[in-house]
Amino acid sequence: QVTLKESGPVLVKPTETLTLTCTVSGFSLSNARVGVSWIRQPPGKALEWLAHIFSNDEKSYSTSLKSRLTISKDTSKSQVVLTVTNMDPVDTATYYCARITGPFWGLWYFDLWGRGTLVTVSS
Amino acid sequence: DIQMTQSPSSLSASVGDRVTITCRASQSISSYLNWYQQKPGKAPKLLIYAASSLQSGVPSRFSGSGSGTDFTLTISSLQPEDFATYYCQQTYSSLALTFGGGTKVEIK
């Protein structure tokens, strides 16, 4: 069974750094044409793509949040980690990880998603 | 970054209605456009990829069309389980896989 599961703190204080882990099963992070993306959704609002990392270690970040984001992967542990620095109450959201795949390089879609984890930023 | 604009932001429809949702890109994205469905409290689900390809297991009442900058998602006969929010996403720019603002489909 192919799954993704997010884990991390449910509450962080303003200015702290958030570290989220996406643990995948049923597929390898070293598979060709496979990547993992992080997406967030503030309560009642739209989806916002944050970052992704591919099997070849290619990474990309949201332009508006680039200075605060770092994505990395540990293939042996089947984990992708996202850190977000200098957290603010506006960063309160459900954070999802999703598998990126596609029939050829460049034609991507997010075919599997984790359940998401709600992170609240409050003092 | 490529901006994705969906319209309408919400709509009311009845079971059996034909529903069309539009997504417009700020520049040409060829056919690199996906559609997702999200129900309250749940993760999004892939419906359509590459503008018109139906994801495995998705009912055939869902269809997608368009290329360049203008795209549509059509539900041919709305079913009770289709009341949800729908998002488009461009993947033309692999540097930023941006989503549209969403369209909420509600019961009339």
Tab-separated table of C-alpha atoms in Angstrom:
chain	number	residue	atom	x	y	z
A	1	GLN	CA	0.000	0.000	0.000
A	2	VAL	CA	1.347	3.387	-1.010
A	3	THR	CA	1.006	6.038	1.674
A	4	LEU	CA	2.440	9.337	2.845
A	5	LYS	CA	2.200	10.536	6.423
A	6	GLU	CA	3.060	13.946	7.831
A	7	SER	CA	4.396	14.391	11.356
A	8	GLY	CA	5.558	17.319	13.414
A	9	PRO	CA	4.474	19.694	16.159
A	10	VAL	CA	0.875	20.833	16.357
A	11	LEU	CA	1.800	24.115	18.065
A	12	VAL	CA	4.753	26.410	17.516
A	13	LYS	CA	5.523	29.851	18.883
A	14	PRO	CA	6.097	32.922	16.737
A	15	THR	CA	9.714	33.209	15.501
A	16	GLU	CA	10.344	29.490	16.057
A	17	THR	CA	11.387	27.079	13.307
A	18	LEU	CA	8.903	24.424	12.175
A	19	THR	CA	10.238	21.019	11.146
A	20	LEU	CA	7.843	18.647	9.384
A	21	THR	CA	8.552	15.105	8.262
A	22	CYS	CA	6.809	13.199	5.481
A	23	THR	CA	7.307	9.449	5.776
A	24	VAL	CA	6.450	7.486	2.655
A	25	SER	CA	5.765	3.800	2.202
A	26	GLY	CA	5.071	1.592	-0.786
A	27	PHE	CA	7.474	3.443	-3.068
A	28	SER	CA	11.064	4.627	-3.018
A	29	LEU	CA	12.269	8.207	-3.041
A	30	SER	CA	14.939	7.043	-5.490
A	31	ASN	CA	12.403	5.967	-8.131
A	32	ALA	CA	12.797	7.762	-11.453
A	33	ARG	CA	10.210	10.493	-12.123
A	34	VAL	CA	9.126	10.595	-8.486
A	35	GLY	CA	9.214	13.480	-6.088
A	36	VAL	CA	7.545	14.770	-2.941
A	37	SER	CA	5.977	18.168	-2.519
A	38	TRP	CA	4.783	20.140	0.482
A	39	ILE	CA	1.549	22.101	0.233
A	40	ARG	CA	-0.268	24.065	2.908
A	41	GLN	CA	-3.807	25.301	3.407
A	42	PRO	CA	-4.759	27.971	5.959
A	43	PRO	CA	-8.167	27.356	7.534
A	44	GLY	CA	-10.908	28.110	5.002
A	45	LYS	CA	-8.436	29.155	2.314
A	46	ALA	CA	-6.890	27.786	-0.858
A	47	LEU	CA	-4.025	25.375	-1.367
A	48	GLU	CA	-0.555	26.887	-1.529
A	49	TRP	CA	2.380	24.977	-3.017
A	50	LEU	CA	5.526	25.369	-0.897
A	51	ALA	CA	8.363	23.215	-2.195
A	52	HIS	CA	9.290	19.960	-3.846
A	53	ILE	CA	12.228	17.605	-4.165
A	54	PHE	CA	12.752	14.969	-6.847
A	55	SER	CA	14.584	11.656	-6.845
A	56	ASN	CA	17.600	13.315	-8.501
A	57	ASP	CA	17.664	15.793	-5.591
A	58	GLU	CA	16.356	18.659	-7.745
A	59	LYS	CA	14.596	21.119	-5.440
A	60	SER	CA	12.340	24.109	-5.903
A	61	TYR	CA	10.690	26.593	-3.559
A	62	SER	CA	7.776	28.999	-3.538
A	63	THR	CA	9.079	32.401	-4.596
A	64	SER	CA	7.279	34.195	-1.770
A	65	LEU	CA	8.618	31.867	0.950
A	66	LYS	CA	11.940	30.809	-0.520
A	67	SER	CA	14.076	32.537	2.107
A	68	ARG	CA	12.329	30.626	4.903
A	69	LEU	CA	12.062	27.118	3.443
A	70	THR	CA	14.434	24.181	3.252
A	71	ILE	CA	13.507	20.771	1.856
A	72	SER	CA	15.617	17.647	2.067
A	73	LYS	CA	15.244	13.899	1.820
A	74	ASP	CA	16.674	10.797	3.422
A	75	THR	CA	16.091	8.016	0.936
A	76	SER	CA	17.194	5.292	3.348
A	77	LYS	CA	14.552	6.392	5.861
A	78	SER	CA	11.919	7.125	3.179
A	79	GLN	CA	11.514	10.606	4.604
A	80	VAL	CA	11.250	14.135	3.249
A	81	VAL	CA	11.773	16.982	5.685
A	82	LEU	CA	10.581	20.580	5.375
A	83	THR	CA	11.781	23.331	7.668
A	84	VAL	CA	10.120	26.722	7.865
A	85	THR	CA	11.949	29.399	9.798
A	86	ASN	CA	10.590	32.424	11.617
A	87	MET	CA	7.038	31.137	11.975
A	88	ASP	CA	4.207	33.658	12.249
A	89	PRO	CA	0.503	33.292	13.095
A	90	VAL	CA	-0.298	33.681	9.379
A	91	ASP	CA	1.561	30.410	8.818
A	92	THR	CA	-1.161	28.568	10.736
A	93	ALA	CA	-2.357	25.927	8.286
A	94	THR	CA	-2.785	22.283	7.483
A	95	TYR	CA	0.456	21.103	5.922
A	96	TYR	CA	0.252	18.283	3.367
A	97	CYS	CA	2.891	16.243	1.620
A	98	ALA	CA	2.079	14.670	-1.737
A	99	ARG	CA	3.788	12.363	-4.197
A	100	ILE	CA	4.707	13.905	-7.521
A	101	THR	CA	4.828	11.639	-10.502
A	102	GLY	CA	4.095	11.629	-14.213
A	103	PRO	CA	4.493	9.711	-17.465
A	104	PHE	CA	7.549	11.712	-18.468
A	105	TRP	CA	9.840	14.337	-17.013
A	106	GLY	CA	7.976	17.634	-16.889
A	107	LEU	CA	4.425	16.278	-16.995
A	108	TRP	CA	3.731	16.140	-13.278
A	109	TYR	CA	0.763	15.585	-11.050
A	110	PHE	CA	0.207	14.930	-7.366
A	111	ASP	CA	-1.361	11.487	-7.347
A	112	LEU	CA	-1.172	10.644	-3.645
A	113	TRP	CA	-1.509	12.879	-0.615
A	114	GLY	CA	-0.994	12.505	3.081
A	115	ARG	CA	-3.844	13.296	5.473
A	116	GLY	CA	-2.216	16.560	6.463
A	117	THR	CA	-1.193	17.953	9.820
A	118	LEU	CA	-2.593	21.129	11.351
A	119	VAL	CA	0.080	23.455	12.664
A	120	THR	CA	-0.980	26.398	14.819
A	121	VAL	CA	1.334	29.335	15.446
A	122	SER	CA	0.566	31.037	18.720
A	123	SER	CA	2.357	32.288	21.792
B	1	ASP	CA	5.445	32.778	-11.081
B	2	ILE	CA	2.536	31.693	-13.240
B	3	GLN	CA	-0.775	32.819	-11.727
B	4	MET	CA	-3.852	30.624	-11.960
B	5	THR	CA	-7.315	32.228	-11.781
B	6	GLN	CA	-10.436	30.128	-11.299
B	7	SER	CA	-14.004	31.195	-11.912
B	8	PRO	CA	-16.444	31.243	-10.409
B	9	SER	CA	-15.144	31.130	-6.841
B	10	SER	CA	-18.366	29.375	-5.859
B	11	LEU	CA	-21.508	28.097	-7.481
B	12	SER	CA	-24.797	26.503	-6.490
B	13	ALA	CA	-26.143	23.617	-8.511
B	14	SER	CA	-28.612	20.777	-8.277
B	15	VAL	CA	-28.086	17.062	-8.591
B	16	GLY	CA	-28.127	16.190	-12.276
B	17	ASP	CA	-26.918	19.604	-13.433
B	18	ARG	CA	-24.048	20.069	-15.853
B	19	VAL	CA	-21.343	22.104	-14.139
B	20	THR	CA	-18.418	23.905	-15.746
B	21	ILE	CA	-15.481	25.459	-13.908
B	22	THR	CA	-12.906	27.639	-15.635
B	23	CYS	CA	-9.211	28.096	-14.962
B	24	ARG	CA	-7.057	30.716	-16.670
B	25	ALA	CA	-3.250	30.871	-16.609
B	26	SER	CA	-1.312	34.133	-16.682
B	27	GLN	CA	0.777	32.749	-19.558
B	28	SER	CA	0.605	29.765	-21.863
B	29	ILE	CA	1.092	26.463	-20.040
B	30	SER	CA	0.417	24.149	-22.971
B	31	SER	CA	-1.554	21.244	-21.446
B	32	TYR	CA	0.292	21.133	-18.133
B	33	LEU	CA	-2.859	21.532	-16.075
B	34	ASN	CA	-4.289	19.309	-13.348
B	35	TRP	CA	-7.616	19.324	-11.502
B	36	TYR	CA	-8.184	18.211	-7.906
B	37	GLN	CA	-11.276	17.717	-5.773
B	38	GLN	CA	-11.223	18.438	-2.059
B	39	LYS	CA	-13.939	17.615	0.448
B	40	PRO	CA	-14.074	19.235	3.893
B	41	GLY	CA	-11.440	17.905	6.270
B	42	LYS	CA	-9.879	15.721	3.579
B	43	ALA	CA	-6.792	15.871	1.401
B	44	PRO	CA	-7.239	16.809	-2.256
B	45	LYS	CA	-7.794	14.050	-4.785
B	46	LEU	CA	-6.448	14.068	-8.335
B	47	LEU	CA	-9.217	14.050	-10.967
B	48	ILE	CA	-7.651	15.127	-14.252
B	49	TYR	CA	-4.032	15.506	-15.338
B	50	ALA	CA	-2.501	16.944	-18.500
B	51	ALA	CA	-5.671	18.987	-19.028
B	52	SER	CA	-7.857	16.115	-20.243
B	53	SER	CA	-6.567	12.754	-18.976
B	54	LEU	CA	-8.853	11.104	-16.439
B	55	GLN	CA	-7.060	9.686	-13.414
B	56	SER	CA	-7.665	6.003	-12.840
B	57	GLY	CA	-10.788	5.343	-10.793
B	58	VAL	CA	-12.366	8.761	-11.392
B	59	PRO	CA	-15.939	8.632	-12.769
B	60	SER	CA	-16.332	9.442	-16.437
B	61	ARG	CA	-18.767	12.276	-15.691
B	62	PHE	CA	-15.655	14.347	-14.992
B	63	SER	CA	-13.845	15.732	-18.011
B	64	GLY	CA	-11.261	18.381	-18.719
B	65	SER	CA	-10.410	20.430	-21.773
B	66	GLY	CA	-8.299	23.334	-22.927
B	67	SER	CA	-4.736	24.268	-23.723
B	68	GLY	CA	-2.601	27.361	-23.672
B	69	THR	CA	-4.167	29.685	-21.092
B	70	ASP	CA	-7.820	28.602	-20.824
B	71	PHE	CA	-9.073	25.373	-19.311
B	72	THR	CA	-12.366	23.908	-18.143
B	73	LEU	CA	-13.456	21.146	-15.811
B	74	THR	CA	-16.904	19.771	-16.592
B	75	ILE	CA	-19.107	17.540	-14.482
B	76	SER	CA	-21.695	16.194	-16.895
B	77	SER	CA	-24.314	15.239	-14.307
B	78	LEU	CA	-23.651	16.416	-10.770
B	79	GLN	CA	-23.943	13.741	-8.123
B	80	PRO	CA	-24.393	14.229	-4.351
B	81	GLU	CA	-20.799	13.140	-3.708
B	82	ASP	CA	-19.477	15.828	-6.087
B	83	PHE	CA	-20.237	18.727	-3.754
B	84	ALA	CA	-16.726	19.851	-2.900
B	85	THR	CA	-14.074	22.425	-3.742
B	86	TYR	CA	-12.150	22.061	-6.983
B	87	TYR	CA	-8.642	23.344	-7.671
B	88	CYS	CA	-6.622	23.649	-10.835
B	89	GLN	CA	-2.812	23.442	-10.803
B	90	GLN	CA	-0.226	24.232	-13.433
B	91	THR	CA	2.930	22.177	-13.755
B	92	TYR	CA	4.367	23.918	-16.835
B	93	SER	CA	6.836	25.720	-14.657
B	94	SER	CA	8.439	22.947	-12.623
B	95	LEU	CA	10.030	25.670	-10.539
B	96	ALA	CA	6.637	26.541	-9.023
B	97	LEU	CA	3.635	24.203	-9.256
B	98	THR	CA	0.976	26.789	-8.446
B	99	PHE	CA	-2.691	26.225	-7.655
B	100	GLY	CA	-5.756	28.256	-8.496
B	101	GLY	CA	-7.893	29.834	-5.806
B	102	GLY	CA	-10.527	27.108	-5.818
B	103	THR	CA	-14.186	26.777	-6.803
B	104	LYS	CA	-16.672	25.624	-4.194
B	105	VAL	CA	-19.602	23.665	-5.582
B	106	GLU	CA	-22.587	23.848	-3.246
B	107	ILE	CA	-26.050	22.347	-3.208
B	108	LYS	CA	-28.822	24.569	-4.578
